[in-house]
Coordinates of C-alpha atoms in Angstrom, one line a residue:
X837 CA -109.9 -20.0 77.8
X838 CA -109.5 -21.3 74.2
X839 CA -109.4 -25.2 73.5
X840 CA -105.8 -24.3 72.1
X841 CA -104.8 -24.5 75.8
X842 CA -104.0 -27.6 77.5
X843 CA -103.1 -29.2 80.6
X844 CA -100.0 -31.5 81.5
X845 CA -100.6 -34.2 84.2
X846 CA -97.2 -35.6 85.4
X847 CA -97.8 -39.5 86.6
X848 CA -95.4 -40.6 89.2
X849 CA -96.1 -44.4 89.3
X850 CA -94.6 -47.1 90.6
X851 CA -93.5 -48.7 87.8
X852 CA -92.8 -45.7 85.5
X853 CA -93.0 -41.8 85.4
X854 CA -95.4 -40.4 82.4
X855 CA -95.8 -37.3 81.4
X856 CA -99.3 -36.7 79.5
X857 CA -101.2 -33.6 78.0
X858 CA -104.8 -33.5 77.4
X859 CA -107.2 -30.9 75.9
X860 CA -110.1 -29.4 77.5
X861 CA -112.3 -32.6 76.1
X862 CA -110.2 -34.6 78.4
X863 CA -108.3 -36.2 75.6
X864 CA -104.5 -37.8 75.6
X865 CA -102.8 -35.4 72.9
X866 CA -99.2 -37.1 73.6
X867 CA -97.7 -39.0 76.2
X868 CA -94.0 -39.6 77.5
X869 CA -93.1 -42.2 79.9
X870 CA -89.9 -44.3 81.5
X871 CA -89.8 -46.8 83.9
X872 CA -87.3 -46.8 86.7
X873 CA -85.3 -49.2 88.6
X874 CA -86.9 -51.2 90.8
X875 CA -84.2 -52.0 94.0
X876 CA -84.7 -55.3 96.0
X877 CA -81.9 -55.1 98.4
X878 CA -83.6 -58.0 100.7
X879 CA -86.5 -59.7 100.5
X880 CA -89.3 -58.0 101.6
X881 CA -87.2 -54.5 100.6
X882 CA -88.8 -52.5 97.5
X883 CA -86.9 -49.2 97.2
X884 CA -86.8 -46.6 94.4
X885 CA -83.6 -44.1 93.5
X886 CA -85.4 -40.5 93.8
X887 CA -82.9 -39.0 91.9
X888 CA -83.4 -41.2 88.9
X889 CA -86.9 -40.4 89.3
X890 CA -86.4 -36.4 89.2
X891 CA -84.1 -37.6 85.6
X892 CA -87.2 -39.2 84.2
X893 CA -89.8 -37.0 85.1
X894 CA -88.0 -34.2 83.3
X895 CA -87.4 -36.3 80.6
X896 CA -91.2 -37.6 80.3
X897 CA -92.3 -34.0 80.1
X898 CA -90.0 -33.0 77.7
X899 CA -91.1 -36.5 75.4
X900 CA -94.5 -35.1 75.4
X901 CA -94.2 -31.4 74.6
X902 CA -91.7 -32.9 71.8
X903 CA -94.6 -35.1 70.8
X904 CA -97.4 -32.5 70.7
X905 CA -95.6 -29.9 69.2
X906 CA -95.9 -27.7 72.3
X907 CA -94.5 -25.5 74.8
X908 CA -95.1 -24.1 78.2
X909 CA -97.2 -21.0 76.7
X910 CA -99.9 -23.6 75.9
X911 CA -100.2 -24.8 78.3
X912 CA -103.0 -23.6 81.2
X913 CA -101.5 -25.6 84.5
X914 CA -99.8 -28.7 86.0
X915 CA -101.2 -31.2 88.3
X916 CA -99.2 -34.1 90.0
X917 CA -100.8 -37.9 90.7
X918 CA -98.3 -39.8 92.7
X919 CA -97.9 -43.6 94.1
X920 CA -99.1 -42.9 97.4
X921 CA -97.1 -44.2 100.6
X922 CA -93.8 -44.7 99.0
X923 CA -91.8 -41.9 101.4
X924 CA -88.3 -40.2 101.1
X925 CA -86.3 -38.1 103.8
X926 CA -83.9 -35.5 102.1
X927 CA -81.8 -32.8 102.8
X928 CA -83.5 -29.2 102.5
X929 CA -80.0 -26.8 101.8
X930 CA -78.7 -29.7 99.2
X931 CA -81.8 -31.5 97.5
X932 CA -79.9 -34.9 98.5
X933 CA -81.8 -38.1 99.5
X934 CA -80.0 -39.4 102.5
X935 CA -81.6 -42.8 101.3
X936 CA -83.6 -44.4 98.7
X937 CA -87.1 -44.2 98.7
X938 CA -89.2 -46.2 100.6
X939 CA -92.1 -47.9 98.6
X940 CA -95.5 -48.4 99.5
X941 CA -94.5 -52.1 99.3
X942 CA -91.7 -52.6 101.1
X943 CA -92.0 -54.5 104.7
X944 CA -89.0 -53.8 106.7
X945 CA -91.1 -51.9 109.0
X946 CA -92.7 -54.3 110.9
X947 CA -91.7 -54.9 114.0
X948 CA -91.8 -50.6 114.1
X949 CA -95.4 -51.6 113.3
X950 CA -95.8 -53.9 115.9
X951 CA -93.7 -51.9 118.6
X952 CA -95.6 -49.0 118.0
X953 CA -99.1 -50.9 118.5
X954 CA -97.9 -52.0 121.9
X955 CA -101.0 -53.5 123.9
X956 CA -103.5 -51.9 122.3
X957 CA -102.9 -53.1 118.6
X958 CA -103.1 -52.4 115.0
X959 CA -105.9 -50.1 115.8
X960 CA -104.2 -48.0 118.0
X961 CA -104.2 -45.0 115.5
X962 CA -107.1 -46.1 113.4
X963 CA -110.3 -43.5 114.7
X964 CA -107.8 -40.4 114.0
X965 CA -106.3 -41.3 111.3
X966 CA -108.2 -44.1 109.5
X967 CA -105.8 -46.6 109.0
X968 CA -104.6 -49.6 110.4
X969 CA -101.0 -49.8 111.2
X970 CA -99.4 -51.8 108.7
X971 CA -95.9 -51.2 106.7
X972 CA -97.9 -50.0 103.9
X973 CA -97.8 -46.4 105.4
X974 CA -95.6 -43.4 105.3
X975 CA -94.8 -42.5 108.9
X976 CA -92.8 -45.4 109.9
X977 CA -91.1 -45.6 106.9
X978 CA -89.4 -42.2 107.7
X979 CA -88.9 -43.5 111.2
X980 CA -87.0 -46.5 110.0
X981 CA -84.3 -43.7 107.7
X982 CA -84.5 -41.6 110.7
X983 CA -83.0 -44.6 112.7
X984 CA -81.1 -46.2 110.2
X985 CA -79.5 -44.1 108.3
X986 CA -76.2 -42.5 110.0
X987 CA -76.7 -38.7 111.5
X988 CA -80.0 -38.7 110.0
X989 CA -81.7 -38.4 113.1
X990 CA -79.8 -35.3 114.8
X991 CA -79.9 -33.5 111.0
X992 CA -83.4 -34.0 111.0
X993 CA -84.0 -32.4 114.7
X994 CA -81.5 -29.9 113.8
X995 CA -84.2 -28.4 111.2
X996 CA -82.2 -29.4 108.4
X997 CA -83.9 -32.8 106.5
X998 CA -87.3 -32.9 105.2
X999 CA -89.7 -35.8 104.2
X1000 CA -92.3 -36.4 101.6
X1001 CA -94.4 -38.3 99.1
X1002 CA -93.0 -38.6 96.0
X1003 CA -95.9 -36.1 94.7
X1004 CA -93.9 -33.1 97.8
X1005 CA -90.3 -34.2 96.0
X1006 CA -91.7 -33.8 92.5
X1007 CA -93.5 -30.8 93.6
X1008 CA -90.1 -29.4 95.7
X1009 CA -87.9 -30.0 92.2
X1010 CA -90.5 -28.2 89.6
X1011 CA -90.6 -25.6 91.4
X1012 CA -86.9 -24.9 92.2
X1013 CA -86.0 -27.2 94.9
X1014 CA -83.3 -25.9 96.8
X1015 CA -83.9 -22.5 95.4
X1016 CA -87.1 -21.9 96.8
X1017 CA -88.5 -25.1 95.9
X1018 CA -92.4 -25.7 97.7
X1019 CA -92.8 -28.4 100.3
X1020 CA -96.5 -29.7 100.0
X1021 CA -98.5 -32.0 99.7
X1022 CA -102.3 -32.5 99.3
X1023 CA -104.7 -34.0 101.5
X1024 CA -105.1 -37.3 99.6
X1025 CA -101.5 -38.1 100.0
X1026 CA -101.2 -37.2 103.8
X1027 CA -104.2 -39.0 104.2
X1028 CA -102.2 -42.3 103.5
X1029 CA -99.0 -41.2 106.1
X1030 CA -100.5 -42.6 109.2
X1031 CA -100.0 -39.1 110.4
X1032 CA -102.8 -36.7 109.2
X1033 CA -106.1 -36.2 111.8
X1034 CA -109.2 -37.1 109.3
X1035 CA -111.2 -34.8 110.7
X1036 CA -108.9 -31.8 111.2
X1037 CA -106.6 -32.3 108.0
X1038 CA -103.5 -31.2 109.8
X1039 CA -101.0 -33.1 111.1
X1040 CA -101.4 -35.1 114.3
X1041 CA -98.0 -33.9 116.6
X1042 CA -98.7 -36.8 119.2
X1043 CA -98.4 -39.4 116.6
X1044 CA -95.5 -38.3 114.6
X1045 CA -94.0 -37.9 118.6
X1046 CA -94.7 -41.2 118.5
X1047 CA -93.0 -42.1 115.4
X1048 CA -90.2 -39.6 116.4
X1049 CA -90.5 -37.8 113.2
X1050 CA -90.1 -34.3 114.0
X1051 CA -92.7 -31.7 112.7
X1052 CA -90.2 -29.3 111.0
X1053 CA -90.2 -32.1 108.5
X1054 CA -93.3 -32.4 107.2
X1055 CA -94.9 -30.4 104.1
X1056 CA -97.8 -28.3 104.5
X1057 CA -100.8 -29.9 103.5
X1058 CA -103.3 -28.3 101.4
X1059 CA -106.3 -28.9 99.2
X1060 CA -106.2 -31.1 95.8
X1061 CA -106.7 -28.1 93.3
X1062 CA -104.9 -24.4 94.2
X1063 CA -102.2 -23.0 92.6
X1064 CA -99.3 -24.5 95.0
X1065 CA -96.5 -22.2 93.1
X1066 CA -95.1 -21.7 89.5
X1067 CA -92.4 -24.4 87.7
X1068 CA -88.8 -23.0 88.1
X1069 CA -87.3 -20.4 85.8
X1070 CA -84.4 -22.8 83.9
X1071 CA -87.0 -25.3 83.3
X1072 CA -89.1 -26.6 80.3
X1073 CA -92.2 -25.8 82.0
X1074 CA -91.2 -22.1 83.7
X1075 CA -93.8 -20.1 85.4
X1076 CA -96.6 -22.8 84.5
X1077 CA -98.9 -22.8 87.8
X1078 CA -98.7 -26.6 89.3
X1079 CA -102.7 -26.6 90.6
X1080 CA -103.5 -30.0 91.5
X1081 CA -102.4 -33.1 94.0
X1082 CA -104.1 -36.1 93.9
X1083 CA -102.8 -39.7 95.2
X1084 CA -102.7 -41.9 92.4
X1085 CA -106.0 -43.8 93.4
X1086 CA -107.5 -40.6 94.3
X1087 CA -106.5 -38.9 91.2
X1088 CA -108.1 -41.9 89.2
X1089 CA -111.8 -42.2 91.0
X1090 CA -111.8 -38.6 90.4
X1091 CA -111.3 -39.0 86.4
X1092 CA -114.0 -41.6 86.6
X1093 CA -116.4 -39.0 87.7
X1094 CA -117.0 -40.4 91.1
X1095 CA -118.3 -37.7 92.9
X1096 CA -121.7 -38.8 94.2
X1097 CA -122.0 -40.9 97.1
X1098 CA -121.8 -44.9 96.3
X1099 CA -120.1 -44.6 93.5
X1100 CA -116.7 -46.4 93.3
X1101 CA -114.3 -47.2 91.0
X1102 CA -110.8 -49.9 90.5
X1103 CA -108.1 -49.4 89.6
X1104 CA -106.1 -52.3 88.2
X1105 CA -102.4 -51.2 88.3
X1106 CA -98.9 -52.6 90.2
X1107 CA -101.6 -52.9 92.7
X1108 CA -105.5 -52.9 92.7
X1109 CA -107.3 -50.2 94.3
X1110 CA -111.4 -49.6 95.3
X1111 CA -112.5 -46.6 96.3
X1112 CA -116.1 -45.9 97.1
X1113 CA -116.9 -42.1 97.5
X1114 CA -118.9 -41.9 100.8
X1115 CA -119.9 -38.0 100.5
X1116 CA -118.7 -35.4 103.3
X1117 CA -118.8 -38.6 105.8
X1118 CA -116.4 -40.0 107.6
X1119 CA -117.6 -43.8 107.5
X1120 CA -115.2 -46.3 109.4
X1121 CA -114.3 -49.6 108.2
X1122 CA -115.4 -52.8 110.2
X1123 CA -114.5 -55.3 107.5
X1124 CA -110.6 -54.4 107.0
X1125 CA -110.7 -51.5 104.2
X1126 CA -109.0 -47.9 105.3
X1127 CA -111.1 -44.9 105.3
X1128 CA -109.1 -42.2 103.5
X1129 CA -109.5 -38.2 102.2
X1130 CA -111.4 -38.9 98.2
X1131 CA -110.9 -35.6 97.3
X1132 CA -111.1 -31.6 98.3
X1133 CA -111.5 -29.0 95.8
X1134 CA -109.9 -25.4 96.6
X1135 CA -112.5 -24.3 99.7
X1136 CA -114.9 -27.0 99.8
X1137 CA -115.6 -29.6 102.1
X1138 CA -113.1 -32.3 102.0
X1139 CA -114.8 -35.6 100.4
X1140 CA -113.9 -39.2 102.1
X1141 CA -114.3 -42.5 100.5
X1142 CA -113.2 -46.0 101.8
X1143 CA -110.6 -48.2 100.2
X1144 CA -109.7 -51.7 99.6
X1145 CA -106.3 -52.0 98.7
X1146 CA -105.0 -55.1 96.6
X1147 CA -101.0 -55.2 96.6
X1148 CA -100.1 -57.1 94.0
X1149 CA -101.8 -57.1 90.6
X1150 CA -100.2 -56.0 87.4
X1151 CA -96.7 -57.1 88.8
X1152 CA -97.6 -60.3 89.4
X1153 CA -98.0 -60.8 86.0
X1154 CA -95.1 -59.0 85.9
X1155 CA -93.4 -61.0 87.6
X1156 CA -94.4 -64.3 85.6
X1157 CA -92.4 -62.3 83.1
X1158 CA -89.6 -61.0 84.6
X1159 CA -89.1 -63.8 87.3
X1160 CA -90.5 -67.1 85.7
X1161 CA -89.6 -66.2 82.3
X1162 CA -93.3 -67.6 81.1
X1163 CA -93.6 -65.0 78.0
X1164 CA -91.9 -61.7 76.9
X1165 CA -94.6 -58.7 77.4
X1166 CA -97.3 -58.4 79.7
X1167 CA -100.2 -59.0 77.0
X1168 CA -99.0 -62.1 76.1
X1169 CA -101.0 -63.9 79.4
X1170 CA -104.2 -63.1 78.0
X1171 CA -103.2 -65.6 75.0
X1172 CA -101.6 -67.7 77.2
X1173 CA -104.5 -68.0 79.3
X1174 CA -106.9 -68.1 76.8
X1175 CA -105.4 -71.7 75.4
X1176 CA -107.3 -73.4 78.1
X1177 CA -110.9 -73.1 79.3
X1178 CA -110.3 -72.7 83.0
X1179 CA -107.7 -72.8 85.9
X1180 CA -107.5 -77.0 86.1
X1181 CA -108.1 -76.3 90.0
X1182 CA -104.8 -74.1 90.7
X1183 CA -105.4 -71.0 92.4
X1184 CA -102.1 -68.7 93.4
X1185 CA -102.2 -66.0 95.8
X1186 CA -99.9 -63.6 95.4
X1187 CA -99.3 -62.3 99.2
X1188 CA -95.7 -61.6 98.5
X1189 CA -95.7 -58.4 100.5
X1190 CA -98.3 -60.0 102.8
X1191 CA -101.9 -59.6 102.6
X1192 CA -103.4 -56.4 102.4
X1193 CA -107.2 -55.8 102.8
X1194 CA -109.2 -57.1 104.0
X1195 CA -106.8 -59.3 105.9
X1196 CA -103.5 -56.9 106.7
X1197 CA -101.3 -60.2 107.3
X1198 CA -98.3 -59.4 107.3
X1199 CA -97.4 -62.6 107.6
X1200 CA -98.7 -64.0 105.2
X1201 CA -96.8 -64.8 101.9
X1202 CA -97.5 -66.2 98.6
X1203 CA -98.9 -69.8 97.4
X1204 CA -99.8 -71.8 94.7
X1205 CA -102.0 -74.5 95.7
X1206 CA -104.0 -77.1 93.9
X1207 CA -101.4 -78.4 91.7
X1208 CA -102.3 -81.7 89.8
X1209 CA -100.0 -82.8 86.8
X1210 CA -102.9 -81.8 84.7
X1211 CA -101.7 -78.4 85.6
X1212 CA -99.7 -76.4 82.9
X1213 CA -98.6 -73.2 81.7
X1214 CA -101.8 -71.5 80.4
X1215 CA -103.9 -72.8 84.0
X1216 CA -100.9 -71.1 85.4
X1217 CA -101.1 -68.0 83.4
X1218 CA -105.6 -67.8 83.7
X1219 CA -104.7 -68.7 88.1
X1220 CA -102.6 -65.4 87.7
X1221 CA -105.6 -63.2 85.8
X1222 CA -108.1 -64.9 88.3
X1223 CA -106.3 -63.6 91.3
X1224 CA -106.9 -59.9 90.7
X1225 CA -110.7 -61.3 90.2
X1226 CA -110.9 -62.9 93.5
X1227 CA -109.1 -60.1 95.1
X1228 CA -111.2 -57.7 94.0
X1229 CA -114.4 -59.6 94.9
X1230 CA -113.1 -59.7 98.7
X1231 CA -113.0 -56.1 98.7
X1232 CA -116.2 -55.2 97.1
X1233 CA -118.2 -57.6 99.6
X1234 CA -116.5 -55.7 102.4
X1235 CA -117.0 -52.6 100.9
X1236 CA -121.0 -53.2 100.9
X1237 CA -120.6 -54.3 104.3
X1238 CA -119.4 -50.9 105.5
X1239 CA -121.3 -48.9 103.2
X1240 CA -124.6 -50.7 103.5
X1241 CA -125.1 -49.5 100.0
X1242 CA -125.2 -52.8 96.8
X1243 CA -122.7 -51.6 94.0
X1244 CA -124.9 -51.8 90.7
X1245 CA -122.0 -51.6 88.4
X1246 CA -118.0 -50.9 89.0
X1247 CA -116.1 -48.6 86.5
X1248 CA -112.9 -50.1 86.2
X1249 CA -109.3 -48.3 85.0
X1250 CA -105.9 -48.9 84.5
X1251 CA -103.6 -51.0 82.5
X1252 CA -105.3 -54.3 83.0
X1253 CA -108.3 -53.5 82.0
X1254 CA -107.6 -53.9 78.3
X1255 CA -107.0 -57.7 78.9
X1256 CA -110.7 -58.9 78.5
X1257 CA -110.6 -62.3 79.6
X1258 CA -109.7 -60.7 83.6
X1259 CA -112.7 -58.1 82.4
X1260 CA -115.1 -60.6 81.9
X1261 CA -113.8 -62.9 84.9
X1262 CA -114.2 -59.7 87.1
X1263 CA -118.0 -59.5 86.0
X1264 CA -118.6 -62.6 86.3
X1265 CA -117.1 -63.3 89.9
X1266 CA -118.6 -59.9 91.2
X1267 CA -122.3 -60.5 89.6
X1268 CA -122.6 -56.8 88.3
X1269 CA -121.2 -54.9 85.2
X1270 CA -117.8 -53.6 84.7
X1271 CA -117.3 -50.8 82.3
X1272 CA -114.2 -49.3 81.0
X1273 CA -114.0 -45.4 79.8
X1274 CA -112.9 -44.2 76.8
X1275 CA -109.7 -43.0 78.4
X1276 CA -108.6 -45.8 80.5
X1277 CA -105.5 -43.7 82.2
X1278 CA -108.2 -41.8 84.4
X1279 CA -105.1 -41.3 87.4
X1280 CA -103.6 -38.8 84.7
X1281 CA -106.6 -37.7 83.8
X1282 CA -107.7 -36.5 87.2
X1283 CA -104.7 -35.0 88.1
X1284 CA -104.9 -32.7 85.2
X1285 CA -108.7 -31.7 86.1
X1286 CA -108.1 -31.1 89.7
X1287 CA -105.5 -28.7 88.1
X1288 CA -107.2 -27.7 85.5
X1289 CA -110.4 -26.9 87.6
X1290 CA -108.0 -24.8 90.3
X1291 CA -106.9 -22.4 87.3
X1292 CA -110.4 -22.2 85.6
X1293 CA -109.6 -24.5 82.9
X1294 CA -112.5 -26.6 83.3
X1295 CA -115.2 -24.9 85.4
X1296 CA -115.8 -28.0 87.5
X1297 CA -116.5 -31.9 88.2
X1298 CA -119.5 -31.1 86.0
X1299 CA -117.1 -30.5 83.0
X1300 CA -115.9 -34.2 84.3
X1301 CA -118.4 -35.7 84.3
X1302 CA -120.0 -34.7 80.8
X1303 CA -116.4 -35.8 79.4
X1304 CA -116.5 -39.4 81.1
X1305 CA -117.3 -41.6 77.7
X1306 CA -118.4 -45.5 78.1
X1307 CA -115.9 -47.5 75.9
X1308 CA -117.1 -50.9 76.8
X1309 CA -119.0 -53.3 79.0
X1310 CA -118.9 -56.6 80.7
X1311 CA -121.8 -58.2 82.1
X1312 CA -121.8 -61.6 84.2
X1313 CA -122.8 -64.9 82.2
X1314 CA -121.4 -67.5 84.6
X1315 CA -123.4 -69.9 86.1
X1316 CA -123.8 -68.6 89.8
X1317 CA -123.0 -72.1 91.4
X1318 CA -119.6 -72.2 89.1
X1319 CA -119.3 -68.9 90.7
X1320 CA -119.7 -69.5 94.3
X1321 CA -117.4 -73.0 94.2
X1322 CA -114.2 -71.0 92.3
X1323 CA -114.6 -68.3 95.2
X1324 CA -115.1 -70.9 98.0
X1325 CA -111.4 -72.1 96.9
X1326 CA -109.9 -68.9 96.6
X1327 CA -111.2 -68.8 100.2
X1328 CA -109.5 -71.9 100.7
X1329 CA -106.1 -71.0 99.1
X1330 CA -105.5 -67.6 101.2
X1331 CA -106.0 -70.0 104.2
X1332 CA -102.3 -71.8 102.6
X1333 CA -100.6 -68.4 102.7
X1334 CA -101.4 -67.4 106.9
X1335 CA -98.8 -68.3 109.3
X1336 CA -95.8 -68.4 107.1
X1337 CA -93.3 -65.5 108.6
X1338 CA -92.0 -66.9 112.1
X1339 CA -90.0 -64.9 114.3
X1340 CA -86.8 -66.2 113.4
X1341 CA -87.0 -65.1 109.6
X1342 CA -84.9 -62.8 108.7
X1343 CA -86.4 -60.2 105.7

């Protein structure tokens, strides 16, 4: 194929739906994005309006091809990237949601959680599936609509609602939804449902028994990079191939070019997400991380990889924006942080969704601690960078633990990464170097290679790994003993958050 051809990766995100094309250098020719609403009907609830979601996605795509002066006959293939867990149940004959989304965030499903673990605990799933039981998952999200929501239950045995990741409901709508629309996903996503044997990659039917989610509800799960069917006929992108699925952190180790063993990337998003790519291995976690699908391309061997995942991140500056009213854009914390030379001794951990690894407390919920009247805005605003920091420290040292393998240098992604005072923090608290890519949106990125690869686009990761540029490097200059005593009171301060949700609170 000529370089005139290119490949559109549709971002489903959290936050926002984008809509990017690259060329076969693995370039951003134009983007289009839109954030959505985020709904917090109690606390503790984080929901998302699918069908506003559908709106913007079509709208992104059409912002880009506008953008690049394009239209689907340039284009070689489509591949989806998705935030993971975050689970909707919807009617097969009408398209219709019978609720909002569920997001990966939300933790209404607790005492399902707990119920579910019975005697034997959190762990009670964990060798088949990899994962804890923890609201952070799919499966008893749909469990939750399924008992919830009015008649869904008897629709849903009747054969007649479906569920999916939002990567199966984007997938289901390009390619014509109720009129023959495809119900997929990929094995990175149904990695994450609580529901898919690791070994096996097919559903587990005694666990979704367990759940009570019927099996005529689930999408087929396939590889990260086939041809999964063509975009519908009355759309912008008809008869374009959709070739690649990849879970948003998935999607984004891939675009880093992680595809020997030991290597691992994070992702500093909504969230913060490690993944270290542990080869055709199955490696379980002692030290609280999940082990999860990495990657499987068309007929080869699945790839696994372990995973620390951070929930809060980029929305906790976020919300010193939104909620605290602190400064008017994001960026603004770096220069906010930077007028003072260190955090005055305030630490703040942001468990608002409890703590994820390597603790999964859901009880926990978030502090600020350390508080002198010395204290003021910018300590405030550095506390918030050096959170993510510390965070991400905890995860690396229990990713070595389970690995047995030292990281020699972390390539880092995502929105944060072009705030260079958490860059250089993040080197300095982990004692290696961080390095940033040329293209920092590697999620996107991968998602349009696993297509791109499926369709012959690219002729494989070597392609991705000879188009992986360095854009900059961190190295550590702290003194190690300043470096040990600011980590010993993070330590400290996620002690302040433990306990806090009794049985009598209501969420």
């Amino acid at each position: 194929m000529t370089d005139t051809k290119y490949v559109l990766a549709i971002d489903q995100g959290t936050t926002s739906s984008r809509a990017i094309i690259f060329d076969h250098a693995g370039r951003i020719v134009a983007v289009g994005q839109k954030e959505h609403e985020q709904i917090f009907p109690r606390a503790g609830w984080v929901e998302h309006n699918a069908a506003e979601i559908w709106d913007n996605v079509r709208e992104v795509v059409a912002q880009a091809l506008a953008k690049a002066q394009l239209n689907k006959e340039n284009l070689a293939a489509v591949g989806i990237t998705n935030q993971r867990e975050t689970t909707l149940v919807w009617d097969r004959k009408t398209g219709e949601p019978v609720y909002n989304a569920i997001v990966w965030q939300d933790t209404r499903t607790q005492k399902i959680v707990e119920e579910l673990g019975g005697e034997q605990g959190a762990d009670r799933y964990k060798e088949i599936v990899g994962l804890p039981l923890a609201t952070y998952f799919s499966g008893p999200k749909v469990k939750w609509i399924l008992d919830n929501v009015e008649g869904a239950r008897e629709r849903a045995e009747a054969g007649d609602l479906v569920m999916g990741t939002m990567d199966t409901w984007v997938l289901w709508n390009l390619t014509g939804g109720v009129n023959g629309g495809v119900h997929v996903t990929d094995v990175t996503n149904a990695s994450r449902t609580m529901l898919m044997n690791l070994k096996t990659l097919d559903w587990e039917p005694s666990i979704a028994a367990d759940m009570g989610i019927p099996m005529s509800m689930l999408p087929e799960i396939r590889s990260s990079a086939e041809v999964y069917g063509v975009c519908r006929p009355q759309g912008l992108l008809a008869g374009v191939p959709v070739a690649g699925i990849l879970g948003d952190q998935q999607a984004a180790t891939f675009g880093q070019a992680c595809f020997e063993k030991g290597m691992a990337k994070n992702t500093y998003g909504t969230g913060c997400f490690m993944l270290m790519n542990t080869g055709e291995e199955i490696v379980p976690s002692k030290n609280g991380l999940l082990t999860t699908l990495c990657y499987k391309i068309g007929d080869a061997k699945p790839i696994y990889a372990l995973e620390g995942s951070i929930a809060v991140a980029g929305s906790l500056v976020q919300w010193l924006r939104d909620n605290l009213r602190m400064f008017d854009s994001a960026p603004e914390i770096e220069t906010l942080a930077a007028t003072v030379d260190d955090n005055g001794g305030a630490y703040i951990v942001p468990a608002f969704s409890g703590l994820f690894a390597p603790y999964w407390r859901a009880d926990a919920r978030g502090a600020l601690v350390g508080l002198t009247r010395y204290v003021n805005r910018g300590h405030i605003a550095r506390a918030v960078l050096e959170a993510t920091a510390f965070q991400t420290r905890e995860v690396l040292d229990a990713m070595e633990a389970d690995s047995g393998v030292k990281l020699t240098e972390l390539k880092v992604d995502g929105g944060m990464t072009a705030n260079e005072t958490l860059m250089q923090f993040q080197a300095d608290q982990l004692g290696v170097d961080v390095v940033r890519p040329v293209v920092a949106e590697t999620t996107a990125l991968g998602a349009a290679y696993a297509a791109g690869i499926a369709v012959g686009f690219w002729g494989g990761e070597q392609d991705v790994i000879d188009n992986w540029a360095e854009d900059k490097r961190w190295g550590p200059e702290m003194d190690e003993a300043e470096r040990d005593r600011l980590y010993r009171n993070w330590k400290k301060a996620v002690t302040k958050t433990l306990d806090w949700v009794d049985d009598d609170v209501v969420e």
